[in-house]
Short mmCIF file of C-alpha atoms in Angstrom, two decimals:
data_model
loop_
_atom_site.label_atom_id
_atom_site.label_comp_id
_atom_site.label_asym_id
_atom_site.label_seq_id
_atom_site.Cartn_x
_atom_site.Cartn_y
_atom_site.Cartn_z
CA UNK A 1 0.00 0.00 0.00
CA UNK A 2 1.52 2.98 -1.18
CA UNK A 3 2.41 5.95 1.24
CA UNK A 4 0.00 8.49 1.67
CA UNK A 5 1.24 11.70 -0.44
CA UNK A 6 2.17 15.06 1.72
CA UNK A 7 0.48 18.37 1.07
CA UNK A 8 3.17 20.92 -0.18
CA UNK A 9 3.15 23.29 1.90
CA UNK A 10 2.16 26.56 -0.78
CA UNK A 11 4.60 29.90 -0.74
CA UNK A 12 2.92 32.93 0.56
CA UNK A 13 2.42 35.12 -1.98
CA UNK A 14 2.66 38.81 -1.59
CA UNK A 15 -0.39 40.89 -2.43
CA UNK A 16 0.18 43.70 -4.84
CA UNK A 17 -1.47 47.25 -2.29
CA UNK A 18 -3.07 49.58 -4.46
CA UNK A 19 -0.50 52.39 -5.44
CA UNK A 20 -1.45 55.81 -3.47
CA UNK A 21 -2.11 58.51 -5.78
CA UNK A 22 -0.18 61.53 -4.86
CA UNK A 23 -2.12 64.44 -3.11
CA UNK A 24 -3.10 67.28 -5.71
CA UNK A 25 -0.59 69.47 -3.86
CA UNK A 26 2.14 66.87 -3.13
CA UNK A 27 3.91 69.01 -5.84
CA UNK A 28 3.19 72.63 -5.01
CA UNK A 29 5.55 74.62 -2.97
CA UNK A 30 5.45 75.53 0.33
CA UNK A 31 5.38 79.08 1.24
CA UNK A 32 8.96 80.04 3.13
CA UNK A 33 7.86 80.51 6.79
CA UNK A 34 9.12 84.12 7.05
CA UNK A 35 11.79 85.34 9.87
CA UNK A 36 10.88 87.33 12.98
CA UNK A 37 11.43 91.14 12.88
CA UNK A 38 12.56 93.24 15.90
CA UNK A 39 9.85 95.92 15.39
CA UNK A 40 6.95 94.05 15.01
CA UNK A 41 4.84 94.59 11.15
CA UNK A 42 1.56 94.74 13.02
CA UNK A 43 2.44 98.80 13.20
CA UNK A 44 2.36 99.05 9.65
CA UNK A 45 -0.64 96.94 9.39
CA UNK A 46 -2.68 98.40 11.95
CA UNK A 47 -1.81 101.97 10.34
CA UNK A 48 -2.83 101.30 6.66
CA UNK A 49 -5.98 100.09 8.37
CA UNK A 50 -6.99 103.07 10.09
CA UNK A 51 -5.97 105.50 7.26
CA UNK A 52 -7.71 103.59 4.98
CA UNK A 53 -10.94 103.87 7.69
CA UNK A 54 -10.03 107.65 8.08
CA UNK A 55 -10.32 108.02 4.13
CA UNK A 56 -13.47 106.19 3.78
CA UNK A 57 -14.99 108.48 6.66
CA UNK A 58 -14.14 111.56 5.16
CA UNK A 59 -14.69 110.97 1.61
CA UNK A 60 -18.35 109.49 2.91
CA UNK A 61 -19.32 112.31 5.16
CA UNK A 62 -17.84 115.01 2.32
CA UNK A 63 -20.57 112.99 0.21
CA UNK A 64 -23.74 113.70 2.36
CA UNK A 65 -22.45 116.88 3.24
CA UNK A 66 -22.31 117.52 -0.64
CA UNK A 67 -25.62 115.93 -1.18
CA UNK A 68 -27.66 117.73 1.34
CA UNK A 69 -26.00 121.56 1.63
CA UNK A 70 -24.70 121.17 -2.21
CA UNK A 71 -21.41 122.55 -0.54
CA UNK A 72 -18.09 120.68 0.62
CA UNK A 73 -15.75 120.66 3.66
CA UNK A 74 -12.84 122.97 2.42
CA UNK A 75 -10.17 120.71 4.33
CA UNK A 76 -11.26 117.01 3.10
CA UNK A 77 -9.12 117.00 -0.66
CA UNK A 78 -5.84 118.62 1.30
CA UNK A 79 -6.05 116.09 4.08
CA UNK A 80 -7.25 113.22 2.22
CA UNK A 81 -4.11 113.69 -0.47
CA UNK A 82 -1.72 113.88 2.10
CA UNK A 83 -3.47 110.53 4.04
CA UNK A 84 -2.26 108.44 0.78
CA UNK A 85 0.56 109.50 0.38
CA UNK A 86 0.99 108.35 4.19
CA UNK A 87 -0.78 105.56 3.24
CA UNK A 88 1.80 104.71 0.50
CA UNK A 89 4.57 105.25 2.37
CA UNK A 90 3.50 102.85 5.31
CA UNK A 91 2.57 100.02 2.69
CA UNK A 92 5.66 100.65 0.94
CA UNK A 93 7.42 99.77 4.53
CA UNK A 94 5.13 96.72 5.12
CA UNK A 95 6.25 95.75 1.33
CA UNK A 96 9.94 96.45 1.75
CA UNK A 97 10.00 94.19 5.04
CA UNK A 98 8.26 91.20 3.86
CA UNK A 99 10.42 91.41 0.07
CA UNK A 100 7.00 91.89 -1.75
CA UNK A 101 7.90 95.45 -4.06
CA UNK A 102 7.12 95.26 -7.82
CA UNK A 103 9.93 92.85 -9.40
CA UNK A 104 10.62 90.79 -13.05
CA UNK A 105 10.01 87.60 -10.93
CA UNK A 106 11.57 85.75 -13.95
CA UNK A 107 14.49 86.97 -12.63
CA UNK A 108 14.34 87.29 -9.14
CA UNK A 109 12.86 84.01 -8.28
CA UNK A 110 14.15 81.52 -10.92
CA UNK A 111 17.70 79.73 -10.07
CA UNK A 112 19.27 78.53 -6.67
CA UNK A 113 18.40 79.81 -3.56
CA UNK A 114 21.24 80.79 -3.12
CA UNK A 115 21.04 83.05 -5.74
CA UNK A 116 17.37 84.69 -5.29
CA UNK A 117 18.98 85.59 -1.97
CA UNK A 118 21.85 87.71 -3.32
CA UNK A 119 19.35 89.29 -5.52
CA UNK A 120 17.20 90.20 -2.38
CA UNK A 121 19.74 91.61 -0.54
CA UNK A 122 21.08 93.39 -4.02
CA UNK A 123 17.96 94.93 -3.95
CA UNK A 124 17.45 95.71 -0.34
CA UNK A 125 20.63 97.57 -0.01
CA UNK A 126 19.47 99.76 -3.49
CA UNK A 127 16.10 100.30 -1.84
CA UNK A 128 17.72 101.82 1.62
CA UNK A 129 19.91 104.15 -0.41
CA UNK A 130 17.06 105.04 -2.52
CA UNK A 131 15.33 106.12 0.86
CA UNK A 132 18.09 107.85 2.88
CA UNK A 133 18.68 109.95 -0.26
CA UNK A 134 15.12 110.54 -0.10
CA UNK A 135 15.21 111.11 3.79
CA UNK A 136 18.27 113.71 3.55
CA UNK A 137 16.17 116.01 0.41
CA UNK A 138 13.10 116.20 2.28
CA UNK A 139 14.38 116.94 5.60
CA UNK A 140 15.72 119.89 3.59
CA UNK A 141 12.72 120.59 2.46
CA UNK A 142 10.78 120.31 5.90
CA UNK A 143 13.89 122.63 7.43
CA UNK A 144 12.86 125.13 4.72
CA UNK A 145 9.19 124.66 5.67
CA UNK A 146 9.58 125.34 9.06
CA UNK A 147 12.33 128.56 8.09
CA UNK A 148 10.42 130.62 5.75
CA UNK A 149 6.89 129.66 7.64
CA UNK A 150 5.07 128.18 4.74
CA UNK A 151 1.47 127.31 4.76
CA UNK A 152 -0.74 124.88 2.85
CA UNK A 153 -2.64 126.15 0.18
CA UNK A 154 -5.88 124.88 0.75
CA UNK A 155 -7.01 125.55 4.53
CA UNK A 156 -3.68 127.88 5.28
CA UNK A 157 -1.85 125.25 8.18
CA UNK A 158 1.66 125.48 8.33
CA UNK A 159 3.38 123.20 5.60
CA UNK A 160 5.64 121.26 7.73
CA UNK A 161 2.73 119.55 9.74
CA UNK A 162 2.61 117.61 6.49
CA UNK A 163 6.50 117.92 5.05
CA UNK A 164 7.79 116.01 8.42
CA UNK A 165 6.29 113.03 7.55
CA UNK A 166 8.02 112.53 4.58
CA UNK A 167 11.31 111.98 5.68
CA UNK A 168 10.42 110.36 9.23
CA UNK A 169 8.66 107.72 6.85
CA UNK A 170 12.02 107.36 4.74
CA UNK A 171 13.81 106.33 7.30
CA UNK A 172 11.07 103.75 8.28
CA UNK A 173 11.02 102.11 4.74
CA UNK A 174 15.19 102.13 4.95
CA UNK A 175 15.36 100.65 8.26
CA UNK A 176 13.29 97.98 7.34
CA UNK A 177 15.40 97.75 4.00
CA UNK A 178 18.17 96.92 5.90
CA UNK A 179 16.64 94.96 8.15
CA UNK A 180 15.72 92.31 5.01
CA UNK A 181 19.46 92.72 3.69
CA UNK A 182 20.78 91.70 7.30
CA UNK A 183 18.30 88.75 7.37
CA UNK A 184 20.08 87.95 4.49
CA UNK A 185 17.11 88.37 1.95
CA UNK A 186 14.68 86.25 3.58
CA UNK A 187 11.29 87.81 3.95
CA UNK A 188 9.66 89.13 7.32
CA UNK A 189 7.08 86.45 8.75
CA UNK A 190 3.12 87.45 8.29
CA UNK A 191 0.74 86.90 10.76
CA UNK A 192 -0.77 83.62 10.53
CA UNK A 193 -4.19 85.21 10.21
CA UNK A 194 -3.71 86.94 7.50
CA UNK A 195 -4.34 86.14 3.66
CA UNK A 196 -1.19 86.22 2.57
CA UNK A 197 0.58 84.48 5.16
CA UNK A 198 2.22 81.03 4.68
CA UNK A 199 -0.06 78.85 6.57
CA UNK A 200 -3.83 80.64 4.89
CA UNK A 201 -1.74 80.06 1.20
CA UNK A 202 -0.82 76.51 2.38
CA UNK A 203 -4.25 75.65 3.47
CA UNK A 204 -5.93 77.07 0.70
CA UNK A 205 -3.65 74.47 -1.95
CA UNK A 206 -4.87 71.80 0.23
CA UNK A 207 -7.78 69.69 -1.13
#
């Protein structure tokens, strides 16, 4: 009688897993996270957001004023001009701190790191002599102001209530110039709250 035959034992076989299909924004880049600035940017932001409120409340009110009297507060086109120019200067420090000015980006960010941070820093150090030049004419301008007494045209104040500004906010945008160029190019951190800083941008590529 023969032997009873022996079961093979069988291999275990591996099971192919479904591949994982990459996330839509597996590929997209990540925002840089942004360095921390001595003087914090919420002064700049908070600024622009009450001149801009300031604006909207005199332009409205010089509306109904308009609308109702048909006449219009002597003193809103003198102070409103000289509230965006403010405004313009204050942005331009905001811009200058977190590297965001007008640029050929094809140039600026293309290549090696290494290289988009020489360019930043290139163009930080033009952007605070730009703005001490700028600093060093109109505090001549403001000592001439306050010398010779001059006045505003439209409701008669003296000039240099308005001149000062100019080169106080100079020296804001070239402090904050070199301020990127010592950080060695690398962008000022935004508030996390905000809609264009790195974690709202990440979250909004996310699916």
């Amino acid at each position: 009688r023969p032997p009873p035959a022996r079961a093979t034992p069988r291999r275990p076989t591996l099971m192919s897993l479904p591949a994982e299909s990459p996330s839509p924004d597996a590929g997209a880049p990540t925002a840089p996270a942004g360095a921390t600035t001595r003087v914090p940017l919420a002064i700049e932001d908070w600024l622009t957001v009450i001149i801009m409120a300031l604006l909207a409340l005199i332009t409205f009110a010089n509306v109904l004023v308009r609308y109702f009297t048909s006449a219009s507060f002597a003193w809103t086109e003198e102070v409103s001009i000289f509230l965006m120019i403010v405004l313009a200067m204050v942005a331009s420090s905001a811009a200058v701190a977190r590297n965001r000015h007008i640029r050929i980006e094809y140039f600026a960010d293309a290549g090696p790191e290494s290289r988009q941070r020489a360019l930043a820093r290139f163009g930080a150090a033009l952007v605070a002599l730009l703005f001490a030049l700028i600093a060093v004419l109109s505090a001549r301008v403001l000592w001439d102001d306050v010398q010779y007494g001059e006045t505003s045209p439209g409701i008669g104040v003296p000039q240099w209530w308005y001149s000062m500004w100019l080169p106080i906010l100079s020296l804001a945008i070239m402090l904050r110039a070199v301020g990127l160029w010592r950080r060695g190019g690398q962008p000022a951190a935004d508030h996390p709250e905000l809609p264009t800083s790195p974690a709202v941008r990440d979250e909004e590529r996310a699916p």
